[in-house]
Coordinates of N, CA and C in Angstrom, one line a residue:
Q933 N -24.4 -3.7 -3.2 CA -24.2 -3.2 -2.4 C -23.2 -2.2 -1.5
Q934 N -24.8 -1.3 -1.1 CA -23.3 -0.4 -0.7 C -23.5 -0.9 0.8
L935 N -21.2 -0.4 0.9 CA -20.7 -1.3 2.7 C -20.5 0.3 3.0
T936 N -21.1 1.2 3.0 CA -19.7 2.5 3.9 C -21.1 3.6 3.3
N937 N -21.4 4.4 4.6 CA -22.1 5.5 4.1 C -22.2 6.5 4.9
D938 N -21.0 7.3 4.5 CA -21.1 8.2 5.5 C -20.6 9.3 5.3
L939 N -20.1 10.5 5.8 CA -19.7 12.0 5.5 C -18.2 11.6 4.8
W940 N -17.6 10.8 5.2 CA -16.2 10.7 4.9 C -15.9 9.9 3.3
L941 N -14.9 10.4 2.5 CA -14.1 10.7 1.7 C -13.6 8.9 1.8
E942 N -14.1 7.3 1.5 CA -13.4 6.6 1.8 C -12.3 5.5 0.4
Y943 N -11.2 5.3 0.4 CA -10.5 4.7 -0.7 C -9.1 3.6 0.2
S944 N -8.8 2.9 -0.9 CA -8.2 1.8 -1.0 C -8.7 0.5 0.6
P945 N -9.4 0.5 -0.4 CA -9.8 -1.0 0.5 C -10.0 -2.0 0.0
L946 N -9.5 -3.1 1.6 CA -8.7 -4.4 1.7 C -9.9 -5.1 2.7
W947 N -10.1 -6.4 2.0 CA -10.2 -7.7 3.3 C -9.3 -7.8 4.2
L948 N -9.5 -7.6 5.5 CA -8.7 -8.5 6.4 C -9.3 -9.8 6.6
D949 N -11.3 -10.0 6.2 CA -11.9 -12.0 6.3 C -12.9 -11.3 6.1
A950 N -13.3 -12.4 5.6 CA -15.0 -11.7 5.1 C -15.8 -11.2 6.0
Q951 N -15.2 -11.0 6.6 CA -16.4 -9.6 7.4 C -15.8 -8.2 7.5
T952 N -14.7 -8.3 7.6 CA -13.8 -7.3 8.1 C -13.0 -6.4 6.7
L953 N -13.5 -5.3 6.5 CA -13.2 -4.5 5.9 C -11.4 -3.4 6.1
L954 N -11.4 -3.0 5.9 CA -9.8 -1.7 5.7 C -9.2 -1.1 5.7
Y955 N -9.5 0.1 5.4 CA -9.9 1.1 4.4 C -9.1 2.9 4.6
V956 N -8.8 3.3 4.0 CA -8.5 4.7 4.4 C -9.7 5.4 3.9
R957 N -9.9 6.7 5.0 CA -10.7 7.1 4.7 C -10.2 8.9 5.4
E958 N -11.1 10.0 4.7 CA -10.4 11.7 4.8 C -11.2 12.5 4.6
K959 N -11.4 13.1 5.9 CA -12.2 14.4 5.5 C -11.5 15.3 6.2
S960 N -11.9 16.6 5.5 CA -11.5 18.2 6.2 C -9.6 17.5 6.6
N961 N -9.1 17.1 5.9 CA -7.5 17.2 5.6 C -7.3 16.4 6.7
V962 N -7.7 15.1 7.4 CA -7.9 14.0 8.8 C -7.8 12.3 7.9
F963 N -6.4 11.9 7.8 CA -6.6 10.9 7.2 C -6.5 9.6 8.0
Q964 N -7.4 8.8 7.4 CA -8.2 7.9 9.2 C -7.5 6.1 8.3
I965 N -7.7 5.0 9.0 CA -7.2 3.9 8.3 C -8.3 2.9 9.4
V966 N -8.6 2.5 9.2 CA -10.1 2.1 9.8 C -10.4 0.2 9.5
R967 N -11.2 0.0 10.8 CA -11.2 -1.6 10.5 C -13.5 -1.2 10.6
H968 N -13.5 -2.0 9.4 CA -14.2 -2.2 9.1 C -15.2 -3.4 9.6
K969 N -15.9 -3.4 10.9 CA -16.8 -4.7 10.5 C -18.1 -5.1 10.7
L970 N -18.7 -5.4 8.9 CA -19.7 -5.7 8.5 C -20.6 -5.9 9.5
Q971 N -20.6 -7.0 10.2 CA -21.5 -7.7 10.0 C -22.1 -6.8 12.3
H972 N -21.4 -6.4 12.6 CA -21.3 -5.3 13.8 C -21.1 -4.9 13.9
K973 N -21.6 -3.7 12.8 CA -21.1 -2.3 11.6 C -20.7 -1.4 13.0
T974 N -18.9 -1.6 13.7 CA -18.8 -1.2 14.0 C -17.6 -0.8 13.0
I975 N -16.9 0.3 13.2 CA -15.8 0.7 12.7 C -14.4 1.6 14.1
E976 N -13.4 1.0 14.0 CA -12.6 0.9 14.6 C -11.5 1.7 14.3
L977 N -10.4 2.8 14.3 CA -10.1 3.6 13.9 C -8.4 3.1 15.0
L978 N -8.0 2.8 13.3 CA -6.7 2.0 13.7 C -5.2 3.5 13.2
Y979 N -5.2 4.1 12.8 CA -3.8 5.1 12.6 C -4.8 6.1 12.1
E980 N -3.8 7.7 12.1 CA -4.7 8.8 12.1 C -3.7 9.7 11.6
S981 N -3.5 10.3 10.9 CA -2.6 11.4 10.6 C -2.9 12.9 9.6
K982 N -2.1 13.5 9.1 CA -2.3 14.7 8.9 C -2.1 15.1 7.4
N983 N -1.0 13.9 7.7 CA -0.6 13.9 5.7 C -1.6 12.1 5.0
N984 N -1.0 12.1 3.8 CA -1.9 11.6 2.8 C -1.8 10.1 3.2
I985 N -2.6 9.3 2.9 CA -2.6 8.3 3.5 C -2.9 7.1 2.4
F986 N -2.5 6.3 2.1 CA -2.6 5.2 0.9 C -1.9 4.4 0.3
G987 N -2.5 3.6 -0.2 CA -2.2 2.1 -0.6 C -1.7 0.8 0.7
L988 N -2.8 0.6 0.5 CA -3.0 -0.6 1.9 C -2.8 -1.6 1.4
T989 N -2.1 -2.4 1.9 CA -1.5 -3.8 1.6 C -1.1 -4.8 2.4
I990 N -1.1 -5.7 2.8 CA -1.1 -7.0 3.4 C -0.7 -7.8 2.8
N991 N 0.7 -8.1 3.7 CA 1.4 -9.4 3.6 C 0.4 -10.6 4.4
Y992 N -0.6 -12.1 3.2 CA -1.4 -13.0 4.9 C 0.2 -14.0 5.1
T993 N 1.4 -13.7 5.0 CA 1.7 -14.9 5.8 C 2.1 -14.1 7.3
K994 N 1.6 -12.9 7.4 CA 1.8 -11.9 8.1 C 0.3 -11.7 8.5
P995 N -0.5 -11.7 8.7 CA -2.7 -11.5 8.8 C -2.3 -10.3 9.8
N996 N -1.3 -10.2 11.0 CA -2.1 -9.4 12.4 C -1.4 -7.7 11.7
E997 N -0.7 -7.7 10.6 CA 0.0 -6.8 9.5 C 0.3 -5.6 8.6
L998 N -0.4 -4.4 8.9 CA -0.7 -4.3 7.6 C -0.2 -2.9 7.4
T999 N 0.9 -2.9 5.4 CA 1.7 -1.4 5.2 C 1.0 -1.7 4.3
F1000 N 0.9 0.2 4.4 CA 0.7 1.5 3.7 C 1.7 2.6 3.3
V1001 N 1.6 3.0 2.8 CA 2.4 4.5 2.5 C 1.7 5.8 3.1
E1002 N 3.1 6.6 3.2 CA 2.2 7.1 4.0 C 3.0 8.7 3.7
L1003 N 2.4 10.0 2.7 CA 2.9 11.2 2.6 C 4.0 11.9 3.7
D1004 N 5.0 11.8 3.4 CA 5.9 12.3 4.9 C 6.1 13.8 4.5
R1005 N 6.7 14.1 3.6 CA 6.9 15.4 3.1 C 8.9 15.7 4.1
Y1006 N 9.1 14.3 3.4 CA 10.5 15.5 4.2 C 11.0 15.1 5.8
N1007 N 10.0 14.7 5.8 CA 10.2 14.8 7.7 C 10.9 13.8 7.9
H1008 N 11.5 12.7 7.5 CA 12.3 11.6 7.3 C 13.3 11.1 6.5
N1009 N 13.6 12.6 5.6 CA 14.5 12.6 4.4 C 13.9 12.1 3.7
R1010 N 12.5 11.7 3.3 CA 11.6 11.0 2.5 C 10.2 11.5 1.4
L1011 N 10.4 11.7 0.7 CA 8.6 12.8 0.5 C 7.6 11.4 1.0
F1012 N 8.0 10.0 0.4 CA 6.8 9.3 0.7 C 7.1 7.7 2.2
E1013 N 7.0 7.8 2.8 CA 7.1 6.2 3.8 C 6.5 5.6 4.0
L1014 N 6.8 3.8 3.9 CA 6.3 3.3 3.8 C 5.7 2.6 5.6
K1015 N 5.3 2.4 6.1 CA 5.3 2.0 7.7 C 4.0 0.7 7.5
T1016 N 4.4 -0.3 8.7 CA 3.4 -1.4 8.7 C 2.5 -0.9 10.0
I1017 N 1.4 -1.4 10.5 CA 0.9 -1.4 11.6 C -0.2 -2.9 11.8
N1018 N 0.7 -3.3 13.3 CA 0.2 -4.3 14.0 C -1.0 -4.1 14.5
L1019 N -2.0 -5.2 13.2 CA -3.4 -4.7 14.0 C -3.9 -5.4 15.3
T1020 N -2.5 -6.1 16.1 CA -3.3 -6.6 17.0 C -2.9 -5.4 18.1
N1021 N -1.5 -4.8 18.5 CA -1.6 -4.1 19.3 C -1.9 -2.6 19.0
G1022 N -1.4 -2.4 17.5 CA -1.5 -0.5 17.1 C -0.3 -0.2 17.2
E1023 N 1.2 -0.7 16.7 CA 2.4 -0.2 17.3 C 2.9 0.1 15.0
T1024 N 3.4 1.1 15.4 CA 4.0 1.2 14.0 C 5.4 1.2 13.9
H1025 N 5.8 0.8 12.7 CA 6.7 0.8 12.2 C 7.5 1.6 10.6
Y1026 N 8.5 2.1 10.5 CA 8.7 2.5 9.6 C 10.2 1.2 9.0
L1027 N 9.1 0.7 7.3 CA 9.7 0.1 6.1 C 10.9 0.3 6.5
H1028 N 11.6 1.6 6.1 CA 12.7 2.1 5.8 C 13.8 2.3 7.0
D1029 N 13.8 1.8 7.7 CA 14.5 1.5 8.7 C 14.8 0.2 9.2
S1030 N 14.2 -0.9 8.2 CA 14.6 -2.4 8.8 C 15.0 -2.7 6.5
L1031 N 14.3 -1.8 6.4 CA 14.9 -3.3 4.7 C 15.4 -1.5 3.9
L1032 N 17.1 -2.1 3.8 CA 18.1 -1.8 3.6 C 18.2 -0.5 1.7
N1033 N 18.2 1.0 1.6 CA 18.2 1.2 0.8 C 16.2 1.5 0.0
L1034 N 15.4 1.0 0.6 CA 14.9 1.8 0.6 C 14.3 2.7 -1.0
P1035 N 13.4 2.8 -1.9 CA 13.3 4.0 -2.5 C 12.5 5.3 -1.5
S1036 N 12.6 6.6 -2.1 CA 11.8 7.4 -1.7 C 10.4 7.6 -1.6
A1037 N 10.3 7.6 -2.5 CA 8.6 7.1 -3.7 C 8.0 6.2 -4.1
I1038 N 7.8 5.6 -2.8 CA 7.3 4.3 -4.0 C 5.2 4.3 -3.3
H1039 N 4.4 3.2 -4.6 CA 3.8 3.7 -4.5 C 3.4 2.4 -4.9
H1040 N 1.8 2.2 -4.6 CA 1.3 0.8 -4.7 C 1.5 -0.4 -4.7
P1041 N 2.3 -0.4 -3.3 CA 3.0 -1.9 -2.7 C 2.5 -2.9 -2.8
V1042 N 2.9 -4.4 -3.2 CA 1.5 -5.1 -3.2 C 2.8 -6.4 -2.9
Y1043 N 2.6 -7.8 -1.8 CA 3.3 -8.4 -1.3 C 2.9 -9.3 -1.9
S1044 N 3.7 -10.2 -2.8 CA 3.7 -11.3 -3.3 C 2.9 -12.4 -2.3
L1045 N 2.6 -13.9 -3.5 CA 0.9 -14.6 -2.7 C 2.4 -15.2 -1.4
K1046 N 2.9 -15.5 -1.5 CA 3.9 -16.4 -0.7 C 4.6 -15.8 0.2
G1047 N 4.6 -14.2 0.3 CA 4.4 -13.3 1.0 C 6.4 -13.2 1.2
D1048 N 7.6 -13.1 0.2 CA 8.7 -13.3 0.3 C 8.7 -12.2 -0.8
F1049 N 7.5 -11.5 -1.3 CA 8.8 -10.3 -2.0 C 7.8 -9.4 -1.5
I1050 N 7.9 -8.0 -1.8 CA 6.8 -6.8 -2.5 C 7.7 -6.0 -3.5
Y1051 N 6.6 -5.7 -4.1 CA 6.4 -5.3 -5.9 C 6.4 -4.0 -5.6
F1052 N 6.6 -2.8 -6.3 CA 5.9 -1.2 -6.0 C 6.1 -1.0 -7.4
F1053 N 5.8 0.6 -7.5 CA 6.1 1.5 -8.6 C 6.9 2.3 -8.3
D1054 N 8.4 2.7 -8.5 CA 9.3 3.7 -7.8 C 9.3 4.6 -8.9
N1055 N 8.9 5.7 -7.8 CA 9.2 7.7 -8.9 C 10.0 8.1 -7.8
S1056 N 10.8 7.2 -7.5 CA 12.0 8.4 -7.0 C 13.1 9.4 -7.6
D1057 N 13.2 9.2 -8.8 CA 14.2 9.8 -9.8 C 13.4 9.8 -11.4
E1058 N 14.0 10.3 -12.9 CA 13.9 10.3 -13.0 C 13.1 9.2 -14.4
I1059 N 13.8 8.1 -14.1 CA 13.5 6.6 -14.4 C 12.4 6.1 -13.7
K1060 N 11.3 5.7 -14.0 CA 10.1 5.4 -13.3 C 9.8 3.8 -13.6
H1061 N 10.4 3.1 -12.3 CA 10.5 1.5 -12.1 C 9.3 0.3 -11.2
I1062 N 9.0 -0.5 -12.4 CA 8.4 -1.6 -10.9 C 9.4 -2.1 -10.6
T1063 N 9.4 -2.3 -9.3 CA 10.5 -2.8 -8.2 C 10.1 -3.8 -7.5
S1064 N 10.6 -5.2 -7.2 CA 10.8 -6.5 -6.5 C 11.4 -6.4 -5.3
L1065 N 11.4 -6.6 -4.1 CA 12.7 -6.6 -3.3 C 11.7 -8.0 -2.6
N1066 N 13.3 -8.6 -2.6 CA 12.8 -9.9 -1.9 C 13.8 -9.6 0.0
L1067 N 11.9 -10.6 0.5 CA 12.7 -9.4 1.9 C 13.2 -10.3 2.3
E1068 N 13.9 -11.6 1.6 CA 14.6 -12.6 2.5 C 16.4 -12.1 3.2
N1069 N 16.4 -11.2 2.1 CA 17.5 -11.2 0.9 C 18.2 -10.1 0.9
N1070 N 17.0 -9.1 0.8 CA 16.7 -7.9 0.9 C 17.5 -7.3 -0.7
Q1071 N 17.4 -8.3 -1.6 CA 17.7 -7.3 -3.0 C 16.3 -7.4 -3.9
Y1072 N 17.2 -5.6 -4.5 CA 15.9 -5.7 -5.6 C 16.4 -5.4 -6.9
A1073 N 15.2 -5.3 -7.9 CA 15.3 -6.0 -9.0 C 14.5 -5.5 -9.5
V1074 N 14.6 -4.8 -10.9 CA 13.7 -4.0 -11.7 C 13.7 -5.0 -12.0
L1075 N 11.7 -4.8 -12.4 CA 11.3 -5.8 -13.4 C 11.1 -4.7 -15.3
T1076 N 10.3 -4.0 -14.8 CA 10.0 -2.8 -16.4 C 10.7 -1.0 -16.1
K1077 N 10.9 -0.5 -16.5 CA 11.2 1.1 -16.2 C 10.8 0.9 -17.6
K1078 N 9.6 0.7 -18.6 CA 8.9 1.4 -19.1 C 7.6 2.5 -18.7
F1079 N 6.9 1.8 -17.9 CA 5.7 2.2 -17.1 C 5.9 4.2 -17.3
T1080 N 5.3 5.2 -17.8 CA 5.0 6.6 -17.1 C 4.3 6.5 -16.2
S1081 N 3.0 6.1 -15.8 CA 2.7 5.7 -14.5 C 2.2 5.0 -14.1
V1082 N 1.8 4.6 -12.9 CA 0.7 3.3 -12.6 C -0.4 3.7 -12.2
E1083 N -1.6 3.0 -12.2 CA -2.3 3.5 -10.8 C -2.7 1.9 -10.1
H1084 N -2.3 1.6 -10.7 CA -2.7 0.2 -9.9 C -1.7 -1.3 -10.3
I1085 N -1.4 -2.0 -9.0 CA -1.1 -3.3 -9.1 C -1.4 -4.1 -7.9
S1086 N -1.4 -5.3 -9.1 CA -2.0 -6.8 -8.2 C -1.3 -8.2 -9.0
F1087 N -2.0 -9.1 -8.2 CA -1.5 -10.6 -9.3 C -3.0 -10.5 -9.9
F1088 N -2.1 -11.1 -11.0 CA -2.7 -12.6 -12.6 C -3.1 -13.4 -12.0
D1089 N -1.9 -14.3 -11.5 CA -1.4 -15.1 -11.1 C -0.3 -15.2 -10.4
E1090 N 0.4 -16.6 -9.7 CA 1.0 -16.5 -8.5 C 2.7 -16.1 -9.7
E1091 N 2.9 -15.7 -10.9 CA 3.9 -15.0 -11.6 C 4.0 -14.3 -11.8
H1092 N 2.9 -13.5 -11.9 CA 2.4 -12.2 -12.6 C 1.6 -11.2 -12.7
L1093 N 2.2 -10.5 -12.8 CA 1.0 -8.9 -11.7 C 0.0 -8.6 -13.3
L1094 N -0.3 -7.8 -12.9 CA -1.4 -6.7 -12.9 C -1.3 -5.3 -12.7
I1095 N -0.7 -4.5 -14.1 CA -0.7 -3.8 -13.7 C -1.5 -2.4 -14.5
A1096 N -2.2 -1.3 -13.9 CA -3.4 -0.8 -14.3 C -2.0 0.4 -14.5
G1097 N -2.5 1.5 -15.9 CA -1.1 2.5 -16.0 C -1.0 3.2 -17.2
Q1098 N 0.2 3.6 -17.6 CA 0.4 4.3 -18.2 C 2.0 3.5 -19.7
L1099 N 2.0 3.1 -20.7 CA 3.0 2.8 -21.6 C 2.9 4.2 -22.9
S1100 N 4.4 4.4 -22.1 CA 4.2 5.9 -23.3 C 2.9 6.8 -23.7
A1101 N 2.4 6.8 -24.2 CA 0.9 7.6 -24.1 C -0.2 6.3 -24.6
T1102 N 0.2 5.3 -24.1 CA -0.9 4.2 -23.7 C -1.5 3.9 -22.4
K1103 N -3.0 3.9 -22.2 CA -3.5 4.0 -21.3 C -3.8 2.6 -21.2
G1104 N -3.7 1.5 -20.0 CA -4.3 0.0 -20.0 C -4.1 -0.5 -18.5
I1105 N -4.2 -1.7 -19.2 CA -4.0 -2.7 -17.9 C -2.8 -3.9 -18.5
W1106 N -2.2 -4.3 -18.2 CA -0.9 -5.1 -18.4 C -1.0 -6.7 -17.6
R1107 N -0.4 -7.6 -17.7 CA -0.1 -9.0 -17.8 C 1.6 -8.3 -18.0
L1108 N 2.5 -8.4 -16.7 CA 4.0 -8.4 -16.1 C 4.5 -9.4 -15.8

């Protein structure tokens, strides 16, 4: 069943509930985060930028807060900016302001099922890491430095991540 049909390029879909889809769409170098209410066939603009947006994720312990990555082009001394948008009032916050030492090149963020950790691919330096950040005590842990690229991070179960990416020259999907 096709859920969208328009002139936009859509990606990074995320279910908010059984009838509401959040996603990024792009057309003519305009990037938008939208809330698509399927039952009512309405699309609500939540956020718009001229910079690339990707990596939508939600902390289900805070279901009114959507986290995303935006290409910042060093406007705030970072290449990529991790942001949140409040789905109720539309307020946007820079997570680099509240989370100490957050890397500048974060990709594929995903919250733990309990909402106490955020995992991401850190592409900030020559050694690429899959990193966890404990949101309660602001402690970072490098889970692995083996991946040369990562295309997606999700959960396999409560204790393991599912990684689509490349280890050396081998592309595939791994449980970490």
